[in-house]
XYZ file of C-alpha atoms in Angstrom:
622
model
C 91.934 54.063 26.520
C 94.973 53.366 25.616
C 96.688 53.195 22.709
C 97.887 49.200 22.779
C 94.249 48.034 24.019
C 92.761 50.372 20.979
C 94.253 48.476 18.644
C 93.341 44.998 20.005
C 89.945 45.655 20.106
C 90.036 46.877 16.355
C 91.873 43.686 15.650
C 89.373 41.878 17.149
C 86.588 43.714 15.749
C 88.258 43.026 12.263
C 88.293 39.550 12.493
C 84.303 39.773 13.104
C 82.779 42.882 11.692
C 82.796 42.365 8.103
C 80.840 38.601 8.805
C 78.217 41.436 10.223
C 78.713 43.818 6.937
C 78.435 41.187 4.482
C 75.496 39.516 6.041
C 73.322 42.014 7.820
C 69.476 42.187 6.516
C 69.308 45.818 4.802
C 66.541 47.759 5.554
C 65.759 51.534 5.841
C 66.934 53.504 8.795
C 64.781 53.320 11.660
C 62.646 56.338 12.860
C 61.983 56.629 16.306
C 58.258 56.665 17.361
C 56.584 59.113 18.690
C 56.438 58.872 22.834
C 52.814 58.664 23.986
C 51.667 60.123 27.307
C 49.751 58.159 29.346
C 46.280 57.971 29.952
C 44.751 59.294 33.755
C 42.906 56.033 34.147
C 46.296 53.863 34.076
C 47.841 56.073 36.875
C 44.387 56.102 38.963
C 43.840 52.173 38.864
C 42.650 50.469 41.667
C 45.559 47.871 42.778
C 45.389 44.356 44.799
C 48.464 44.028 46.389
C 49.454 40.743 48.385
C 52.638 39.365 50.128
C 54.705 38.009 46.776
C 54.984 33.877 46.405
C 59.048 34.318 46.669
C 59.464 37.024 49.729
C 59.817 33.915 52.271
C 62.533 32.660 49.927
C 64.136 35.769 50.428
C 63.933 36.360 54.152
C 65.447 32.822 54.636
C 68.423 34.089 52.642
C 68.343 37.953 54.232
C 65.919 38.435 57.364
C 66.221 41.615 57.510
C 64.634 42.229 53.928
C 61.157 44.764 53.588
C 58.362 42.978 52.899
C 58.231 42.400 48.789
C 54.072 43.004 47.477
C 52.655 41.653 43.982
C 49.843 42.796 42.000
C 48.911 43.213 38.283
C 48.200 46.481 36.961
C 46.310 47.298 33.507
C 47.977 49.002 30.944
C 47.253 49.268 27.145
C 47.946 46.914 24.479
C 49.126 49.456 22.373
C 50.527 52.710 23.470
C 49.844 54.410 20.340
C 46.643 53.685 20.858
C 44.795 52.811 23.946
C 41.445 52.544 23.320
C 41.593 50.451 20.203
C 42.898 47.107 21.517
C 41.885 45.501 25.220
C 43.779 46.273 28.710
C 47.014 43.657 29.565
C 48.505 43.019 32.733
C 52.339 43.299 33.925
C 52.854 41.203 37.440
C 55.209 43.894 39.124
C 56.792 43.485 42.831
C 57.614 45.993 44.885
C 59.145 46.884 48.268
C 59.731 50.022 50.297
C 63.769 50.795 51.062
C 64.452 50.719 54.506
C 66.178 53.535 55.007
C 66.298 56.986 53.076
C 65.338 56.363 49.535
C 67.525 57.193 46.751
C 64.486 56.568 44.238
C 62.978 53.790 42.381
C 65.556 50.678 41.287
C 64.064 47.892 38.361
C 65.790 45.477 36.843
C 65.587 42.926 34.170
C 67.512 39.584 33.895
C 67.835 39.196 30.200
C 65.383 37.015 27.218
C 64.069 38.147 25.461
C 60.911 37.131 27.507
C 62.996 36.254 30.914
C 60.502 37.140 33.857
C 62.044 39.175 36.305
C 59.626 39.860 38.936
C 61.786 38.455 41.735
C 65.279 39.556 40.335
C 65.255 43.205 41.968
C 64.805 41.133 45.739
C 66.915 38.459 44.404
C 69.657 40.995 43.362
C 69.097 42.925 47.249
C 69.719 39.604 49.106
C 73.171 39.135 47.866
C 73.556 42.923 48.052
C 71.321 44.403 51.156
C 72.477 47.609 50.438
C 69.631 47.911 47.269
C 66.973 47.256 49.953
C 68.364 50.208 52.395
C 68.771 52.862 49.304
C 65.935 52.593 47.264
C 62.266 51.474 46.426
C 62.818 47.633 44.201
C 60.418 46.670 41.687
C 60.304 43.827 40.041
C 58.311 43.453 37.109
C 57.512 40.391 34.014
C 57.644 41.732 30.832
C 54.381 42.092 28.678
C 54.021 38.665 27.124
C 56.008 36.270 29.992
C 55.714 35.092 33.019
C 52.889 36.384 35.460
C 51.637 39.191 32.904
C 49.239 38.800 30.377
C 51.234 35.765 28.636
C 51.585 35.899 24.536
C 49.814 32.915 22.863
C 51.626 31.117 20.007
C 48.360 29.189 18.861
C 48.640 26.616 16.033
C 46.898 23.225 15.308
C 47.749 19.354 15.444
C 47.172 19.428 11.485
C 49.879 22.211 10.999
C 52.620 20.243 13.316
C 51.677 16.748 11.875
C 52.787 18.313 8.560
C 55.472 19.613 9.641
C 58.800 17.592 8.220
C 61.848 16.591 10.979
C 65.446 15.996 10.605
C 67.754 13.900 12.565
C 69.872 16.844 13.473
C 69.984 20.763 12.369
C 73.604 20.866 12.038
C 73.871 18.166 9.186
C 72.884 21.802 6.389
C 70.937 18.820 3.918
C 68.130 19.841 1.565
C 66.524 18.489 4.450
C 67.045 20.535 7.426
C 66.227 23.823 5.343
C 62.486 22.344 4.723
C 62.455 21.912 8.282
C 63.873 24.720 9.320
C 61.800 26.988 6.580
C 58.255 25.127 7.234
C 59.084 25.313 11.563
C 59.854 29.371 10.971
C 56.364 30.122 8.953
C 54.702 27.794 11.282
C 56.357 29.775 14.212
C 55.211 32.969 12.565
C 51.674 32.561 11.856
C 51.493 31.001 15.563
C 52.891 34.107 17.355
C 50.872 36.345 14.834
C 47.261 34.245 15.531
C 46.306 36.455 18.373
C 46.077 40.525 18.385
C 48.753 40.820 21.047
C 51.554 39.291 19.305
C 52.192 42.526 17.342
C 52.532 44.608 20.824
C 55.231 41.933 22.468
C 57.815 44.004 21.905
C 61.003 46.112 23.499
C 59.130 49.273 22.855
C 55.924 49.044 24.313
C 57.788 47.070 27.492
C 59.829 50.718 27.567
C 56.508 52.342 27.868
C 55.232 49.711 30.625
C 58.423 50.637 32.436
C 57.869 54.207 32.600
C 54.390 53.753 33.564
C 55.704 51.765 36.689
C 57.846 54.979 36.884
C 55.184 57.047 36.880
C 52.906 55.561 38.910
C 55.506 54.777 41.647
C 55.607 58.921 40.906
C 59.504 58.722 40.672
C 61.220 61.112 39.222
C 64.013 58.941 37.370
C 63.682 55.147 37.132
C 67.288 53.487 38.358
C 68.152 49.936 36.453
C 70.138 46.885 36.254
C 69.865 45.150 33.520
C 71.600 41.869 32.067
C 71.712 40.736 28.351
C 68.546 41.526 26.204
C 68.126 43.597 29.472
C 70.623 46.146 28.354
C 68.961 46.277 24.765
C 65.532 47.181 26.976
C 68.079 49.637 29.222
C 69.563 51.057 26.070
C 66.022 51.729 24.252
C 64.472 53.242 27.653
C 67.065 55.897 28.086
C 66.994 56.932 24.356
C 62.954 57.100 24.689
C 63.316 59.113 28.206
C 66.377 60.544 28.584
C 65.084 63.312 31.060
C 64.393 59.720 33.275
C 67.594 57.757 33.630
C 68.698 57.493 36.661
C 71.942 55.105 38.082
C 71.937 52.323 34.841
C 74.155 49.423 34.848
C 74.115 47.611 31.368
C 75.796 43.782 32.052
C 76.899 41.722 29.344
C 75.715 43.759 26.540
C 73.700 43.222 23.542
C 74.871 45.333 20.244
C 71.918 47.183 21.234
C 72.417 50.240 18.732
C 72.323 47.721 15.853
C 69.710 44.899 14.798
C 68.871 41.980 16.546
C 69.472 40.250 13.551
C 73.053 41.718 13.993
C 73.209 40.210 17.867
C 72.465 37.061 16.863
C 74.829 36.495 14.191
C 77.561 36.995 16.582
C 76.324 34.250 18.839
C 77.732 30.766 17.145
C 81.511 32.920 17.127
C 80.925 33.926 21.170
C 79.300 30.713 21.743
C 82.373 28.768 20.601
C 85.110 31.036 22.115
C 84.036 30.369 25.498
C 83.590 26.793 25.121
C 87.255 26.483 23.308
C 88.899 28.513 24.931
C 87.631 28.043 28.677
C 85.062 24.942 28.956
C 87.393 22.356 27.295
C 90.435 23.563 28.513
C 89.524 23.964 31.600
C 87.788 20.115 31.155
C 91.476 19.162 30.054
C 93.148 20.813 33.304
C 91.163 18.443 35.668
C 91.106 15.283 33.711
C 92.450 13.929 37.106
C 88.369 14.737 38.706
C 87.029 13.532 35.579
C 86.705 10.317 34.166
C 87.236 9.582 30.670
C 86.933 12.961 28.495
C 90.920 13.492 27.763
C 93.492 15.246 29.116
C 94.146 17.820 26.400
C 91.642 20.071 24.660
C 92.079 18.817 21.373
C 91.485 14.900 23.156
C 88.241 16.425 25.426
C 87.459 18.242 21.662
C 87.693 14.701 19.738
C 85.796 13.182 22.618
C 82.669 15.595 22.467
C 82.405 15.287 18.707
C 82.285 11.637 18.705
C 79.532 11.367 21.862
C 77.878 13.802 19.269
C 78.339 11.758 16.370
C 76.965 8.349 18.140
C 73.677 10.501 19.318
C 73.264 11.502 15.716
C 73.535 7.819 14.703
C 71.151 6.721 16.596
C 68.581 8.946 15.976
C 68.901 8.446 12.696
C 68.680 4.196 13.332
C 65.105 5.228 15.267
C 66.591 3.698 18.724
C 66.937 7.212 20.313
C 65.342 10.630 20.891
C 68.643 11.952 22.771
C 69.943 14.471 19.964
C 73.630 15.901 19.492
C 71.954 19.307 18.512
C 69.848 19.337 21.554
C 73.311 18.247 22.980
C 74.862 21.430 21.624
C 71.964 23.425 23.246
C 72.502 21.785 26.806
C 76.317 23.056 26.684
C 75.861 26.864 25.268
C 73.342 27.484 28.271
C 75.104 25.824 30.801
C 78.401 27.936 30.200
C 76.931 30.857 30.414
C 77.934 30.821 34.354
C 81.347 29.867 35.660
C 80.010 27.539 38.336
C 78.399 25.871 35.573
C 81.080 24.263 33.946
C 80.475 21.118 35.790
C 77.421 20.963 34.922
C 78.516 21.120 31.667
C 80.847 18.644 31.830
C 78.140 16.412 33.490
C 75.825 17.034 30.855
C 78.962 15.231 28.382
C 79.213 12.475 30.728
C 75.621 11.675 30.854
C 75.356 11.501 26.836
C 78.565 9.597 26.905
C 77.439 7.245 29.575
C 73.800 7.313 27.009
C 75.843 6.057 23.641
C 77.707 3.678 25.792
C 74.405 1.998 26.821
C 71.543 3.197 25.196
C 68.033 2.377 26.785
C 65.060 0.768 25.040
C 62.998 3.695 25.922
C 65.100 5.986 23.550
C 65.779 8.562 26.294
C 68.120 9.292 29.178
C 67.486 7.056 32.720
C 68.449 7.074 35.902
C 71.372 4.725 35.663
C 73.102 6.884 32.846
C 72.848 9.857 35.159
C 73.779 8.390 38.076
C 77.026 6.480 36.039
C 77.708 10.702 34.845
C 77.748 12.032 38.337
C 80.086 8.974 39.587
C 82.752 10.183 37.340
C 83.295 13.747 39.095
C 85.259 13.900 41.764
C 83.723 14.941 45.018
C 85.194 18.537 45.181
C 83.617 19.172 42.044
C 80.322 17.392 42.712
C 80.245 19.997 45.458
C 79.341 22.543 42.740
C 76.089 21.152 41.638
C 73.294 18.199 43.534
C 72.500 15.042 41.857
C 68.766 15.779 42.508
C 69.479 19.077 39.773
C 71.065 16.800 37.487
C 68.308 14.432 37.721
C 66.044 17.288 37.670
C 67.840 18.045 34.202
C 67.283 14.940 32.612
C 63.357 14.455 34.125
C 64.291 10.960 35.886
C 63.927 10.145 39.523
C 65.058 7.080 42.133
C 62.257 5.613 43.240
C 62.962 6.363 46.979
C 63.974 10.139 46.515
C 61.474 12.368 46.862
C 60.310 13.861 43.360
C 62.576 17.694 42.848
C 60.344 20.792 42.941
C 59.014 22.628 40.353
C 61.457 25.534 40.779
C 64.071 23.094 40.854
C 63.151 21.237 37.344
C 62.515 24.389 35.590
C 65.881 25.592 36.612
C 67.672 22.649 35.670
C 66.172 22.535 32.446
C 66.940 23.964 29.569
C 63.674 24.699 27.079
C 65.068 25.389 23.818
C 62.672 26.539 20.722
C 63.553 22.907 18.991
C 62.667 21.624 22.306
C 59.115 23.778 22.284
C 58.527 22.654 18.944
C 59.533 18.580 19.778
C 57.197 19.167 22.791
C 54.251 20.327 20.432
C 54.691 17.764 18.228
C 54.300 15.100 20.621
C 50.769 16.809 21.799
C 49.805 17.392 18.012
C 49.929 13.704 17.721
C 47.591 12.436 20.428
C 45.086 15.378 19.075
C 41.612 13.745 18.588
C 41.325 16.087 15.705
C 43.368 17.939 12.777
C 41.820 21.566 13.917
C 43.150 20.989 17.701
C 44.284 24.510 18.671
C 48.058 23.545 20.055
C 49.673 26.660 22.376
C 53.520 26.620 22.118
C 53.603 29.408 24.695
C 55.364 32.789 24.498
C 58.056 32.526 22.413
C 60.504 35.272 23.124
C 61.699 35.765 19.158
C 58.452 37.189 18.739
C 60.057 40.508 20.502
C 63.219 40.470 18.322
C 60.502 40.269 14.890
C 58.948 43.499 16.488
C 62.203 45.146 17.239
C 63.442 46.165 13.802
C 63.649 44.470 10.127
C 64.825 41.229 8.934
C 65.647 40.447 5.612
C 62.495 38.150 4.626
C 64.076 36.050 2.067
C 65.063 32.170 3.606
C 67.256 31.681 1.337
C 69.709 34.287 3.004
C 69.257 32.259 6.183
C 69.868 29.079 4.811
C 72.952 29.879 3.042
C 74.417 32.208 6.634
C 73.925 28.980 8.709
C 75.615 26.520 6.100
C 78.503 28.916 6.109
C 78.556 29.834 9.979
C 77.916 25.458 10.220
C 81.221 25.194 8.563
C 83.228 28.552 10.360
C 82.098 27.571 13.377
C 81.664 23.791 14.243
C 80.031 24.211 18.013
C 77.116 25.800 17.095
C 77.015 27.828 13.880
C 74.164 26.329 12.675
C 72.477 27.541 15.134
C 70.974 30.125 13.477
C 69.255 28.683 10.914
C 66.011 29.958 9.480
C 63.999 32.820 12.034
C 60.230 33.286 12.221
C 61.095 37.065 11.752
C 61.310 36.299 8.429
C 57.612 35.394 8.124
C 56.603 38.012 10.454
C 53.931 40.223 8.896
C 53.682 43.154 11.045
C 56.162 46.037 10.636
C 58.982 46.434 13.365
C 58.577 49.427 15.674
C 62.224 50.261 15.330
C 64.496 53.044 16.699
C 68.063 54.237 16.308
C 69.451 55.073 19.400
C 72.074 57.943 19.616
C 71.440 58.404 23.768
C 70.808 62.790 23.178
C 70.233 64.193 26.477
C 70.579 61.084 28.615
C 73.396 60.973 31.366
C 76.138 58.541 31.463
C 75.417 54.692 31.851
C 77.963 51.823 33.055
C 78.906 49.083 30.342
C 80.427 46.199 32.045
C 81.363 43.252 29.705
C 83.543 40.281 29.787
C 85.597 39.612 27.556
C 84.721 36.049 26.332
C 80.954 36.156 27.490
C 79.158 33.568 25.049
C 75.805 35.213 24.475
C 76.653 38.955 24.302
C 79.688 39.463 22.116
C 82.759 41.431 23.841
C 83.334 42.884 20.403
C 79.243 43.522 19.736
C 79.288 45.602 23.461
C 81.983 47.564 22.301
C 80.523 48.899 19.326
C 77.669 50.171 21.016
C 79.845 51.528 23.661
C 81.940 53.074 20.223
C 78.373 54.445 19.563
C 77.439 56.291 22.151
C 80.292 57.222 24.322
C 79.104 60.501 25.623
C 76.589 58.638 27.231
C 78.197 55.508 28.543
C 81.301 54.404 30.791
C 83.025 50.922 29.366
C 84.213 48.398 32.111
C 86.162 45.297 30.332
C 86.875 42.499 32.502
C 90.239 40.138 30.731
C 89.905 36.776 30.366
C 86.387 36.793 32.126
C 83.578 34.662 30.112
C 81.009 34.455 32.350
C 77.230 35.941 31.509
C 76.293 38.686 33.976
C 79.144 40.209 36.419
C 77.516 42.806 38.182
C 76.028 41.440 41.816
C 77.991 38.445 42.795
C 80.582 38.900 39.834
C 83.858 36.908 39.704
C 85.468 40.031 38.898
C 86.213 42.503 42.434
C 87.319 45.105 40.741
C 83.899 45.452 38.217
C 81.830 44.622 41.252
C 83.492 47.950 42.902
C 82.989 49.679 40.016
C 78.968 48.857 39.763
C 78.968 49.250 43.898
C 80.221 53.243 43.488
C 78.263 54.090 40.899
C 74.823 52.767 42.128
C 75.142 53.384 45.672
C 77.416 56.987 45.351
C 76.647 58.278 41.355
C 80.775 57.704 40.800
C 81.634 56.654 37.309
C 85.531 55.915 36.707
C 86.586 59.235 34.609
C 87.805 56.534 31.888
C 87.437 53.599 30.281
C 88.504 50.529 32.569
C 89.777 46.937 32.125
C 89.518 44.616 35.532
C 91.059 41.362 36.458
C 89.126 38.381 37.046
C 89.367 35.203 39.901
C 89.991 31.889 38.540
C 87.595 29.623 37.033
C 86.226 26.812 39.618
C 88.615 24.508 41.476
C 91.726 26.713 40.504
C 93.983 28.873 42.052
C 95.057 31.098 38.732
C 93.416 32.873 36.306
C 94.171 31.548 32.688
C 95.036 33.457 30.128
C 93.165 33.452 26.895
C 94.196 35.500 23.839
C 91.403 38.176 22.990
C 90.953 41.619 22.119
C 91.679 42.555 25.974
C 94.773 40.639 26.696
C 95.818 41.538 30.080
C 95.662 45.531 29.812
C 94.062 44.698 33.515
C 93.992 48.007 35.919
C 94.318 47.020 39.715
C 91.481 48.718 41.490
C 90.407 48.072 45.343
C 88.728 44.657 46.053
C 84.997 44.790 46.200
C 83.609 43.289 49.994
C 81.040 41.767 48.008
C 82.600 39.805 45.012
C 82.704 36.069 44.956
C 82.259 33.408 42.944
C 78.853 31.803 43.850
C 75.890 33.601 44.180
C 72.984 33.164 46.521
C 70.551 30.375 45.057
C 67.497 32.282 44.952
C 69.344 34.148 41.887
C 71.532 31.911 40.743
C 68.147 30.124 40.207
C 66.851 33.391 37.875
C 70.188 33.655 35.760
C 69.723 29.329 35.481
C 66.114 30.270 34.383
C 67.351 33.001 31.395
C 70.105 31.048 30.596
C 67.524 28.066 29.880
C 65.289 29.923 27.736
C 67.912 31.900 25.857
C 67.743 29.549 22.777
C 63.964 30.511 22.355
């Protein structure tokens, strides 16, 4: 590395550091638990394998792709002890390489508690090469999607009691009841059932060796994205002696807390959208109607959309909220592609406060109005049927979108979950209704190590982060973690005896701090290889990555073993509908090595995963 970038990383890291060192829950150093072996009747299991729901998705896309199986398999709620808790189930896919196998690949796309049972076929059709080298498996974490899903059970009582507020970013005496009363509601839900304990990153490591061992591979391979590199980083300090080829995307700080990770997310979150979204919103005022031509003017123009939502919810003539608002636009720009839908999720609110309906919600007209104002060449980046997807309204002649398609679009929030519960509390028949609010993925984050369990520390971090960082820093307000009763099954990761792992991180990525993947790269460099890609924001860059020079990097070293013999920084291709890359200040700032263009790098990505990084992105505020 050299000496110039050094030093703007530490500048960076300066400006954001101490915010961690000042605010940080304390808590003993974590012990790593002991590894368990695993039990003959888990490996001899009977298993029901049949032809996987998505495998004609993916030989539309790629033809010439294996056949991808499903099935369930059994393994114990608790590693630590199987026989005192019942069997689960974890969905897994799998499918046979097609030519000589260089050993078992998984992959997971990020959550906590995305489902990634299609992503390893997903990730093959826009690179065939995975299905020719190696055996893909696909599997749902314990707790989500097709496995054995956690229950978050409440009542209509507990949620009729609970109090609201008109928007979490307004820090009023207010918002902290809510925000305190939704967290120990959240809490006892997730806790209600036995399992909620076990929905965690370390007993998912354990389910992934399993599949490793029951596959009989000698190493387990990986790509993982986001909380999938926490999950990557915890697997190869539990089983070194078993990493194979493991590509960690758009890191987590996944050698400190979670507590840690999500602190830095209202300071990424607002980066990208200041320093990219708007200006790039700014650049093409000429395809956009009506949000300014300037940052500061598309800036002034988002804040007082926001404002007028707030207003009216607070008048009782609306349930469109500025925080959920907020939500909508952290999601969307998690992908480059998705800036217009970003900037079509602005138009529709503006086109909302301009004409708000009697029902209180978003209609047709106000998102048909929104996607009038783009012009066509960016229109090409998105379909009005996703957008109306998005907002849940239909024309009455167009046919109604498909599941896939509305979950996709949509972006399920935990304020959303809870909003959502409400409304079912109150047509309960009676107080002691049992209401689910389905797997919540924070549950894994209270499991993963300690959180400081006073509210009052979380009350007064989000009223200060509110004010530092006006996007989102009230974002974090008040966790369930700190109402979570069971102890954390922690670790501290130091990577002894693994080989080296590939770090790839951009450098204004809005979920995964640049500056948070660089201190765990800082961490553990004799295990891993750092990749920075300058002026890059987007969320996941490996497999379709705007970047040619990181997708070369990832192609070598999962297809040949070859790791760069130093640290790297790659260039990036310009955001959509532009023939430059702008420059943003940061801690990489242009310290860009030229390396061969990847074959495979471009901007868009096939839909089948673009649909699975939609999906995480959607659920990442849960």
């Amino acid at each position: 590395m050299t000496k110039p970038r050094m030093l703007a990383m530490a500048a960076a890291l300066a400006l954001v550091v101490p915010l961690l060192a000042a605010t940080t829950a304390s808590a003993a150093a974590p012990k790593d638990p002991p590894t368990p072996s695993i039990p003959q009747r888990y490996l001899d299991q009977p298993i029901t394998w049949s032809v996987c729901s998505f495998d004609a998705a993916v030989k539309r896309l790629y033809p010439q792709a294996p056949t991808t199986n499903c099935a369930k398999v059994k393994v114990p709620m608790d590693w630590a002890n199987p026989d005192a808790h019942p069997d689960v189930q974890v969905a897994i896919a799998y499918s046979q390489a097609t030519g000589t196998s260089k050993g078992l690949m998984t992959t997971n796309p990020g959550g906590p508690g995305g489902a990634g049972l299609s992503l390893s076929a997903a990730l093959a059709v826009d690179k065939p090469q995975l299905f020719s080298d190696f055996d893909l498996v696909g599997f749902d974490p314990r707790g989500f999607g097709a496995s054995t899903p956690l229950q978050c059970i409440t009542t209509a009582e507990a949620l009729n009691a609970l109090p609201v507020t008109p928007d979490y970013k307004e820090r009023t005496k207010l918002t902290h009841k809510v925000e305190v009363a939704e967290a120990k509601l959240q809490a006892d839900a997730c806790a209600a059932t036995e399992f909620g304990q076990f929905v965690s990153s370390q007993q998912t490591v354990y389910d992934m060796d399993f599949i490793r061992a029951l596959f009989k591979a000698r190493q387990l391979n990986f790509i993982g994205y986001s909380y999938g590199t926490w999950l990557g980083g915890w697997y190869a300090d539990t089983y070194p002696s078993k990493v194979g080829r493991f590509v960690l995307d758009s890191n987590m700080d996944w050698t400190h807390t979670q507590w840690d990770n999500v602190n830095f997310d209202p300071f990424s979150g607002q980066r990208r959208r200041d320093t990219q979204l708007f200006p790039w919103i700014a650049r093409h005022a000429d395809q956009i109607t009506g949000l300014g031509g300037t940052p500061a003017q598309v800036t002034a123009r988002y804040n007082g959309i926001r404002a007028s939502l707030t207003t009216l919810v607070k008048a009782g003539e609306s349930s469109v909220r500025g925080d959920n608002l907020d939500g909508l636009i952290y999601s969307a720009i998690y992908g480059n592609t998705r800036f217009i839908r970003a900037t079509l999720d602005i138009l529709v609110h503006d086109e909302f406060t301009k004409d708000p309906s009697d029902s209180g919600e978003v209609e047709l007209a106000h998102v048909d109005r929104a996607w009038a104002r783009l012009a066509p060449n960016l229109q090409a980046y998105d379909t009005l049927a996703a957008l109306r997807a998005r907002y849940g309204v239909s024309a009455a002649a167009s046919p109604a979108p498909s599941p896939a398609t509305v979950a996709a679009a949509k972006v399920d929030s935990l304020k959303d979950v809870m909003a959502d519960a409400r409304a079912e509390a109150a047509t309960a028949t009676s107080g002691d209704q049992p209401v689910n609010l389905g797997a919540i993925g924070t549950t894994v984050r209270c499991n993963d190590t300690a959180w400081n369990k006073d509210p009052n520390f979380y009350l007064d971090e989000a009223d200060r982060m509110a004010k530092k960082y006006s996007f989102f820093g009230y974002m974090n307000g008040v966790p369930m973690c700190a109402f979570w009763n069971y102890a954390p099954q922690d670790r501290k990761l130091d990577l002894k005896g693994s080989p080296r792992m590939l770090i790839i991180q951009g450098e204004l990525d809005p979920a995964t701090a640049y500056e948070g993947s660089l201190r765990t790269h800082n961490d553990t460099k004799q295990a891993t290889r750092f990749v920075a890609i300058d002026d890059e924001g987007q969320h996941g860059q490996y497999v379709g990555s705007a970047s040619s020079c990181a997708e070369a990097i990832g192609d070598r070293f999962v297809f040949t073993g070859e790791l760069p013999g130093k640290d790297q920084v790659c260039g990036t291709t310009p955001l959509p509908e532009e023939l430059s890359v702008y420059p943003v200040k940061g801690p990489v700032d242009g310290k860009a090595v030229p390396l061969p263009k990847s074959k495979a790098g471009s901007a868009r990505t096939n839909p089948m995963l673009q649909q699975a990084l939609d999906t995480v992105a959607a659920t990442s505020l849960r």
